[in-house]
mmCIF file of C-alpha atoms and ligand atoms in Angstrom:
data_model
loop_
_atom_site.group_PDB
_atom_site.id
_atom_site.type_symbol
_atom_site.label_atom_id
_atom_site.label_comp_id
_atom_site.label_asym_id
_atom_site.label_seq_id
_atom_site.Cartn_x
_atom_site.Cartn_y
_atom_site.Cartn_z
ATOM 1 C CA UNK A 1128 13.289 -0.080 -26.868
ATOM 2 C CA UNK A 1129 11.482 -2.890 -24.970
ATOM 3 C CA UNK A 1130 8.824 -1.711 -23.135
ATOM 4 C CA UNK A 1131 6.345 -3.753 -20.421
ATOM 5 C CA UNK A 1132 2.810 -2.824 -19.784
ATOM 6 C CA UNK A 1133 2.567 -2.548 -15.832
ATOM 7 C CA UNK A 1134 -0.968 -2.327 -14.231
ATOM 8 C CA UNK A 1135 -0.690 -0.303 -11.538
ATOM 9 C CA UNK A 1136 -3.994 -0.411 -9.180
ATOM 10 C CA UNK A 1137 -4.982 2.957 -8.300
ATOM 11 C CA UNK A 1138 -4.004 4.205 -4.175
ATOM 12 C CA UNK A 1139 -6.974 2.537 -2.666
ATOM 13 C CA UNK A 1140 -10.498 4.688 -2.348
ATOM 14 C CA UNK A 1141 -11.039 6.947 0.470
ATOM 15 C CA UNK A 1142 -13.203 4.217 2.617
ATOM 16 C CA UNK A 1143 -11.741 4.533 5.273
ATOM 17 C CA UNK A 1144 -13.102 6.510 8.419
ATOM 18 C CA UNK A 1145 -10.539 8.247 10.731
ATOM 19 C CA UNK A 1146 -10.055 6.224 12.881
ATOM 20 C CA UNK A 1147 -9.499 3.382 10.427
ATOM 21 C CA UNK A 1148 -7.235 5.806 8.426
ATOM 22 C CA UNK A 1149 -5.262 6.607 12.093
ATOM 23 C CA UNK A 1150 -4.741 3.313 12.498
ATOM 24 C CA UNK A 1151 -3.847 2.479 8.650
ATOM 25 C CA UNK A 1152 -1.304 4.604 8.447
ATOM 26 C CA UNK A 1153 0.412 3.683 12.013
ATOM 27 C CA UNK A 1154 0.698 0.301 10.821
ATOM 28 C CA UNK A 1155 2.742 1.167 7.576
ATOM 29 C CA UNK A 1156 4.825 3.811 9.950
ATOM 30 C CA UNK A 1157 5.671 1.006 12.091
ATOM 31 C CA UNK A 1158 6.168 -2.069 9.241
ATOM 32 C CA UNK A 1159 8.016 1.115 7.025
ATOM 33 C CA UNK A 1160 10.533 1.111 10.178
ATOM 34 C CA UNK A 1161 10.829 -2.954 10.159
ATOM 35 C CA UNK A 1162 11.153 -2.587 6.917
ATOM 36 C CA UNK A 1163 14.622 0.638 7.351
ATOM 37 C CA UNK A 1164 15.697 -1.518 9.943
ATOM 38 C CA UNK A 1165 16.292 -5.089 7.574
ATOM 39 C CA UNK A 1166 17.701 -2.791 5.355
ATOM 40 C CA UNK A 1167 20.104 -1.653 7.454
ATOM 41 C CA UNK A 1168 19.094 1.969 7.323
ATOM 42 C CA UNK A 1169 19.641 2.883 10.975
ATOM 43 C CA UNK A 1170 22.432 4.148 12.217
ATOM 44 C CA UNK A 1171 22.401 4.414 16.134
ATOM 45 C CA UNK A 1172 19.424 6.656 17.165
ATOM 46 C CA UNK A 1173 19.099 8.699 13.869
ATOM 47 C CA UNK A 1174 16.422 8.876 11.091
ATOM 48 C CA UNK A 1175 12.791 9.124 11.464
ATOM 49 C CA UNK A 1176 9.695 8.413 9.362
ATOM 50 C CA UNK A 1177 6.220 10.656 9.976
ATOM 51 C CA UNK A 1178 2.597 10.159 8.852
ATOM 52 C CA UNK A 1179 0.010 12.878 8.718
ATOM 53 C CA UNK A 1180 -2.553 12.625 11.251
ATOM 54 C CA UNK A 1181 -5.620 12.026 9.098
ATOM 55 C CA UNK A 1182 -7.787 14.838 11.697
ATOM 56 C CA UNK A 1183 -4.936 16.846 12.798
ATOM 57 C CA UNK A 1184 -3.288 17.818 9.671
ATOM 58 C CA UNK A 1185 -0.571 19.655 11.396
ATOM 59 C CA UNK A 1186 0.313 16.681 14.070
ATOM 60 C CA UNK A 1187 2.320 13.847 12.616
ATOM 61 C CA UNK A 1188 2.870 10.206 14.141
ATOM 62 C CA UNK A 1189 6.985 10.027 14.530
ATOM 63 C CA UNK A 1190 9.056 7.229 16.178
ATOM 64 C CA UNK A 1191 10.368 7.898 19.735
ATOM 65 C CA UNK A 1192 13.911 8.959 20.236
ATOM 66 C CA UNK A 1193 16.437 6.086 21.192
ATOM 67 C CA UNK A 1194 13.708 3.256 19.945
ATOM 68 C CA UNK A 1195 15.651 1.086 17.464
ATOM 69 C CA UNK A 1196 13.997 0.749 13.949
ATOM 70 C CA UNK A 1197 14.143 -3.125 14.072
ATOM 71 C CA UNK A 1198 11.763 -3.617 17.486
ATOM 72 C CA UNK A 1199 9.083 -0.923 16.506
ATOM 73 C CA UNK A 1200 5.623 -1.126 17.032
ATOM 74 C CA UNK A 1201 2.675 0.850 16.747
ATOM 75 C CA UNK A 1202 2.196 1.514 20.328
ATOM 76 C CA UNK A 1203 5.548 2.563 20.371
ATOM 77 C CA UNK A 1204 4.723 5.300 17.940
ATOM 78 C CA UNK A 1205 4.005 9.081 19.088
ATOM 79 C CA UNK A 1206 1.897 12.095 18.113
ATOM 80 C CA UNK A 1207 3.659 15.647 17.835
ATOM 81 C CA UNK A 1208 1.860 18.762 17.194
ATOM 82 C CA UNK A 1209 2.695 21.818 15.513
ATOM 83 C CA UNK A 1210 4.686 22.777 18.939
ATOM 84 C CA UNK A 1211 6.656 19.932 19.238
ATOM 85 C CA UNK A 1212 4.387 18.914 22.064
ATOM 86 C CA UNK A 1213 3.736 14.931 22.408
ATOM 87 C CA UNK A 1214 0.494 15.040 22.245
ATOM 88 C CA UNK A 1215 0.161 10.733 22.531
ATOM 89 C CA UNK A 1216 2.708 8.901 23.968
ATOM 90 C CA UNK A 1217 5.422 8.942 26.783
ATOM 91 C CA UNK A 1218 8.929 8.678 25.552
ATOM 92 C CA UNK A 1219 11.242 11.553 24.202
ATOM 93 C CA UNK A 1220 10.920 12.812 20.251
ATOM 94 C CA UNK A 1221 14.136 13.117 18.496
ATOM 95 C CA UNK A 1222 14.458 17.334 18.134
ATOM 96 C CA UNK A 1223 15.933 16.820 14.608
ATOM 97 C CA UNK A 1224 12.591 14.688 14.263
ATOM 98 C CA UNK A 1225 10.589 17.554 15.153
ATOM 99 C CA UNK A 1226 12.821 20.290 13.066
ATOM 100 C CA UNK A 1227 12.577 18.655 9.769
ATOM 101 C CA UNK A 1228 9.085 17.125 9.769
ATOM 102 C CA UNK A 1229 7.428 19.402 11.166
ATOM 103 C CA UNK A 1230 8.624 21.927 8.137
ATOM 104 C CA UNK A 1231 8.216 19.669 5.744
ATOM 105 C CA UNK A 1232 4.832 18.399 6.477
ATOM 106 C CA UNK A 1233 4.034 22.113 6.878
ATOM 107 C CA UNK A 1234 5.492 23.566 3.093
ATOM 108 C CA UNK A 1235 3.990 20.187 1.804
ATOM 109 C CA UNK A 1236 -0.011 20.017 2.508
ATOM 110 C CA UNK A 1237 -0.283 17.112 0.048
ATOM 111 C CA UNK A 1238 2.097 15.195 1.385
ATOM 112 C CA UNK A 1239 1.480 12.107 4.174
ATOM 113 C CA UNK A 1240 4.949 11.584 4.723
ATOM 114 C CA UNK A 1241 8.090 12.158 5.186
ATOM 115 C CA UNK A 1242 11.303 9.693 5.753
ATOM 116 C CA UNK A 1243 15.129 10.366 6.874
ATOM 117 C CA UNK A 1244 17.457 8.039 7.602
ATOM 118 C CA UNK A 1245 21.937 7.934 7.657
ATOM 119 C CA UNK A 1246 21.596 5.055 5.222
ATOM 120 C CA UNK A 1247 24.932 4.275 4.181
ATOM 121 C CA UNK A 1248 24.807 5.063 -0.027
ATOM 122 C CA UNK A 1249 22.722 7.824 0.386
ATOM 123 C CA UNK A 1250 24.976 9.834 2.654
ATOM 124 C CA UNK A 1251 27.560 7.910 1.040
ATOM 125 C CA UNK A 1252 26.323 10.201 -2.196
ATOM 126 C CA UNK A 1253 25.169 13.055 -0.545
ATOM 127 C CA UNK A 1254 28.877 14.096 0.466
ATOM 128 C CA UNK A 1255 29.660 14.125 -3.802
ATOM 129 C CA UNK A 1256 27.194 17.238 -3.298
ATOM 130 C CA UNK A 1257 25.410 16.337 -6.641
ATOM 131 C CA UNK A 1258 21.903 15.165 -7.930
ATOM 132 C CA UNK A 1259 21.767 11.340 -9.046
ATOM 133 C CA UNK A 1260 21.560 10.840 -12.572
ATOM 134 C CA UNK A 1261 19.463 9.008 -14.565
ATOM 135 C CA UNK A 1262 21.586 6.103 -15.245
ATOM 136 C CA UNK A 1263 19.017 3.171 -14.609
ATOM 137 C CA UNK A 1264 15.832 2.484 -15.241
ATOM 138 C CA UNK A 1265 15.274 2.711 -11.463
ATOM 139 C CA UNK A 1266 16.893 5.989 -10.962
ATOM 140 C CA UNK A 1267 14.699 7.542 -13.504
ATOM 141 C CA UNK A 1268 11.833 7.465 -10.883
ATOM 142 C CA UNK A 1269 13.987 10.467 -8.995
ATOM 143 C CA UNK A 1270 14.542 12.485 -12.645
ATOM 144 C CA UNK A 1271 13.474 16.220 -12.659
ATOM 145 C CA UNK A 1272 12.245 15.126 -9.209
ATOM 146 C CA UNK A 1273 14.564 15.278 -6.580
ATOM 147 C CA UNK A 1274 16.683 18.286 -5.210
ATOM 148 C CA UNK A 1275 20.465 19.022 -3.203
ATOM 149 C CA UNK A 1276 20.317 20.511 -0.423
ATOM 150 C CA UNK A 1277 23.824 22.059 -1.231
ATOM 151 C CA UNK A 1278 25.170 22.999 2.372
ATOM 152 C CA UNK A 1279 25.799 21.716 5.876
ATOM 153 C CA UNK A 1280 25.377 23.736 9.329
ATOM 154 C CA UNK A 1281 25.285 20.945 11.920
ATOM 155 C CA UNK A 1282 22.152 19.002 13.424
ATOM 156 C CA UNK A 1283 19.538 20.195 11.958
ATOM 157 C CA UNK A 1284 18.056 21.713 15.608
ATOM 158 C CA UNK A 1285 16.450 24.598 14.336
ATOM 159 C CA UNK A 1286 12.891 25.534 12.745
ATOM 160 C CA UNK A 1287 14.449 27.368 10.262
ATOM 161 C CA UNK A 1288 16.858 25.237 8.979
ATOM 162 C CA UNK A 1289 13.858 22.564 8.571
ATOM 163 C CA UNK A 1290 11.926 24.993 6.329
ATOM 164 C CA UNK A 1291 15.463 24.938 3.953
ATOM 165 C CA UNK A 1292 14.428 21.561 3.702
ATOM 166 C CA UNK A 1293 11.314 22.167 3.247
ATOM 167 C CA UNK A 1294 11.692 24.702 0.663
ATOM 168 C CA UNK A 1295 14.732 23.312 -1.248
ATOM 169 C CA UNK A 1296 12.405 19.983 -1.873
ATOM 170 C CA UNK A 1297 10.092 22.241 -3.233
ATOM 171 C CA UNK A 1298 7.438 19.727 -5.132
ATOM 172 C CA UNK A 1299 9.409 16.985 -5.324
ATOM 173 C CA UNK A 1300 9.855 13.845 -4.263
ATOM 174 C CA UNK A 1301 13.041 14.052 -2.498
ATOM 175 C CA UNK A 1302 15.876 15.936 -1.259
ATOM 176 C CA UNK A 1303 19.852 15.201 -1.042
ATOM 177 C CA UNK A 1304 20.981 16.538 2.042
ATOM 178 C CA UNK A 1305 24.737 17.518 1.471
ATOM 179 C CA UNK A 1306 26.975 15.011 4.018
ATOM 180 C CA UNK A 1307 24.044 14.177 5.384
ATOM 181 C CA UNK A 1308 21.449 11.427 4.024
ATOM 182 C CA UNK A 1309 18.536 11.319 2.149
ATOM 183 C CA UNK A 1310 14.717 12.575 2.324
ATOM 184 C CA UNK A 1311 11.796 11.039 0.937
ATOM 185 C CA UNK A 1312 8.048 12.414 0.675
ATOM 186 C CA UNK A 1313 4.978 10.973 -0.886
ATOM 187 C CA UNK A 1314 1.076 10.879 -0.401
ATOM 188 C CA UNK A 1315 1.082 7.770 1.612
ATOM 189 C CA UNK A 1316 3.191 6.293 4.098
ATOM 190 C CA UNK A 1317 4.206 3.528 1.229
ATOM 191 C CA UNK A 1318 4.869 5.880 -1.050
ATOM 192 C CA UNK A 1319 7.643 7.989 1.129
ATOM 193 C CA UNK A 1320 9.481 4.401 2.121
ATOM 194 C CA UNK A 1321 9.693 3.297 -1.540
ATOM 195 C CA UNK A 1322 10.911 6.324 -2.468
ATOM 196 C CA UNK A 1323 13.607 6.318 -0.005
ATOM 197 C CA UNK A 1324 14.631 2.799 -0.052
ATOM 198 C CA UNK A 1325 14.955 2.798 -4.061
ATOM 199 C CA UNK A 1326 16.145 5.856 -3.762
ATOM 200 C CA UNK A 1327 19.432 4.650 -1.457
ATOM 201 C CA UNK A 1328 19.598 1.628 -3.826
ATOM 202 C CA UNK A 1329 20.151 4.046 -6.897
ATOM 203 C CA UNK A 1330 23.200 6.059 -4.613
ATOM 204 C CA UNK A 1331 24.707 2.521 -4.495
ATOM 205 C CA UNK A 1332 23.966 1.471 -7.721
ATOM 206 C CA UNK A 1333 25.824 5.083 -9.613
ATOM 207 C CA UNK A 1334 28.512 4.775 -6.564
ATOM 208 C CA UNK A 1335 29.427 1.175 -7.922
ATOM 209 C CA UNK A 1336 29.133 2.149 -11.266
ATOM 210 C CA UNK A 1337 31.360 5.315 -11.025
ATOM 211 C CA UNK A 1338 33.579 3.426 -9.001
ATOM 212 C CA UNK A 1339 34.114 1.172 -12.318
ATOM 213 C CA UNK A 1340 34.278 3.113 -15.164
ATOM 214 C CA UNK A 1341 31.618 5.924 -17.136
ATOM 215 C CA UNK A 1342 28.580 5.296 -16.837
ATOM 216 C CA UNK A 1343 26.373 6.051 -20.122
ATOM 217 C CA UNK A 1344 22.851 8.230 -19.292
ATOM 218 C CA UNK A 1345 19.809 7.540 -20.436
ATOM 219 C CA UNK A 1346 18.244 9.706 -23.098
ATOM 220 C CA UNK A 1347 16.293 13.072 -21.491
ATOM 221 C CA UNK A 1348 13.313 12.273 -23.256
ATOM 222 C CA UNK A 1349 13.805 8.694 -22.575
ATOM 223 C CA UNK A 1350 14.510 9.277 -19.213
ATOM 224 C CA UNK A 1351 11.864 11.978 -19.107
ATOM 225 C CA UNK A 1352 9.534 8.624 -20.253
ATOM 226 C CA UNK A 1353 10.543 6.175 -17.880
ATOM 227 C CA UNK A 1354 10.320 8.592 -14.876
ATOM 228 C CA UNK A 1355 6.229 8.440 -15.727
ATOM 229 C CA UNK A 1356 6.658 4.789 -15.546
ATOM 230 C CA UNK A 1357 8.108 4.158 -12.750
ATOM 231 C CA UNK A 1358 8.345 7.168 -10.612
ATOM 232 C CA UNK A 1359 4.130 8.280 -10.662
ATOM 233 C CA UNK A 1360 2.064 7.907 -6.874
ATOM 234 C CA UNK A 1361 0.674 4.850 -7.729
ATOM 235 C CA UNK A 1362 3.752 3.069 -8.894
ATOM 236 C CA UNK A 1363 5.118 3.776 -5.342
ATOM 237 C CA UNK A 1364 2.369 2.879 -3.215
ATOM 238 C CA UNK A 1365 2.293 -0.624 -5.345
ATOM 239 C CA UNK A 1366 5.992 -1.014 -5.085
ATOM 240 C CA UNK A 1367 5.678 -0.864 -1.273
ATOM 241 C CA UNK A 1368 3.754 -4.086 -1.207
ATOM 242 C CA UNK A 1369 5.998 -7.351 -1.746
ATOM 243 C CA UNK A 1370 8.023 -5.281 1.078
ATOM 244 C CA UNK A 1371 5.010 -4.908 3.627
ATOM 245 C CA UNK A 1372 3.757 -8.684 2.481
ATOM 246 C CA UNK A 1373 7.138 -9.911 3.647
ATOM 247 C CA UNK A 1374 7.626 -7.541 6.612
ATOM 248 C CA UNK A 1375 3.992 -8.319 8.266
ATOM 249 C CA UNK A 1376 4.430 -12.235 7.350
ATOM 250 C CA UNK A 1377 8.199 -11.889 9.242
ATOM 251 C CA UNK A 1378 7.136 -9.709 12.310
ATOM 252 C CA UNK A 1379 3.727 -9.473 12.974
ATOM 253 C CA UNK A 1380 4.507 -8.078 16.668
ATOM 254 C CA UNK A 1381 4.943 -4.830 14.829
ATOM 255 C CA UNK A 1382 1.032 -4.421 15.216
ATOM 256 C CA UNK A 1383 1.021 -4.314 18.879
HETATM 257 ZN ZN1 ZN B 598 19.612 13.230 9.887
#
């Protein structure tokens, strides 16, 4: 088997003071959204990606309701608390928003967020009502560490339907959320969009290959291997990158 040697920088040191961190992590909230929205991960008003407030460790930054992915900006961006009270900002919060994040973020201390979007593949695969298997190198990153969700009850409106979530993702890095979509956590704001947009690009990739014939799987302990590769903190923090270099180059209005 050919393997490459990848240095992976480690998640940058804890430097930063809180306000600095705030504002660090509002600016990869917003570019994560540019970043859904070239991808074509929006799908009217739905999906939303939260960061931890660095202070308030039960208030998360969230978009606003109705704001499209594509014009986001971090001024645009608002801060719920544990309520659901808006505790910065002066447009709406999607309810769903609220419902899911906020129970995620809650059975998840070590997590900085959290992202959910109707992108096309994942919910695509999420209505097969099965976990992805590891049939590419890429899709190892999500092996042993991703969960179903295996049910359906409507918009998810209620508190206790976002601690399913919450509690079906258990440690891992993601959930399938049957006829639904996809969720994504990780310990940075990169982290979570990686995960998610790799993630949707490995629902396409077994749909296509399904859709053609048998795909072959990847060894367990093979698999098992490549998921340290490729699917550790640091690999997606660093994979973020060429995406945010491109993103901020593209659209630098998304720092207003
Ligand atoms: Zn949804």
């Amino acid at each position: 088997m050919a393997t490459t040697q990848i240095a992976i920088p480690d998640a940058p040191p804890a430097e930063r003071t809180v306000e600095e961190e705030r504002l660090y992590r509002k600016q990869r909230l917003a570019g994560a959204f540019r970043i859904f929205g070239k991808f074509g991960f929006d799908e009217g008003v739905a999906g939303h990606i939260t960061a931890r407030d660095p202070e308030l460790p039960d208030h998360f930054w969230v978009n606003p309701f109705g704001r499209s992915f594509k014009q986001m900006r971090v001024s645009d961006l608002l801060l719920v608390n544990h309520a659901g009270d808006i505790v910065e900002g002066d447009q709406p919060v999607n309810a769903a928003a609220f419902a899911i994040h906020s129970q995620v973020h809650a059975a998840r201390p070590d997590v900085v967020a959290a992202a959910h979007a109707h992108s096309i593949y994942g919910k695509s695969w999420s209505a097969l009502g099965r976990t992805l298997d590891p049939i590419t190198q890429d899709a190892c990153a999500f092996y042993g560490d991703h969960a179903l969700l295996d049910d359906f009850t409507g918009v998810v409106l209620d508190l206790e339907e976002g601690r399913r979530i919450g509690e079906t993702l258990g440690d891992r890095k993601a959930v399938i959320l049957r006829n639904h979509g996809l969720l994504t956590v990780g310990h940075s704001v990169e982290e979570a969009a990686w995960w998610f947009v790799t993630m949707e690009r490995s629902c396409q990739a077994q749909l296509l290959a399904e859709a053609a014939g048998t795909p072959v799987l990847i060894d367990p302990e093979v698999a098992e291997h490549t998921a340290r590769q490729v699917g550790s903190h640091a690999a997606g923090l660093f994979s973020f990158r060429p995406l945010w270099d491109v993103i901020t180059a593209a659209q630098p209005d998304l720092f207003d």
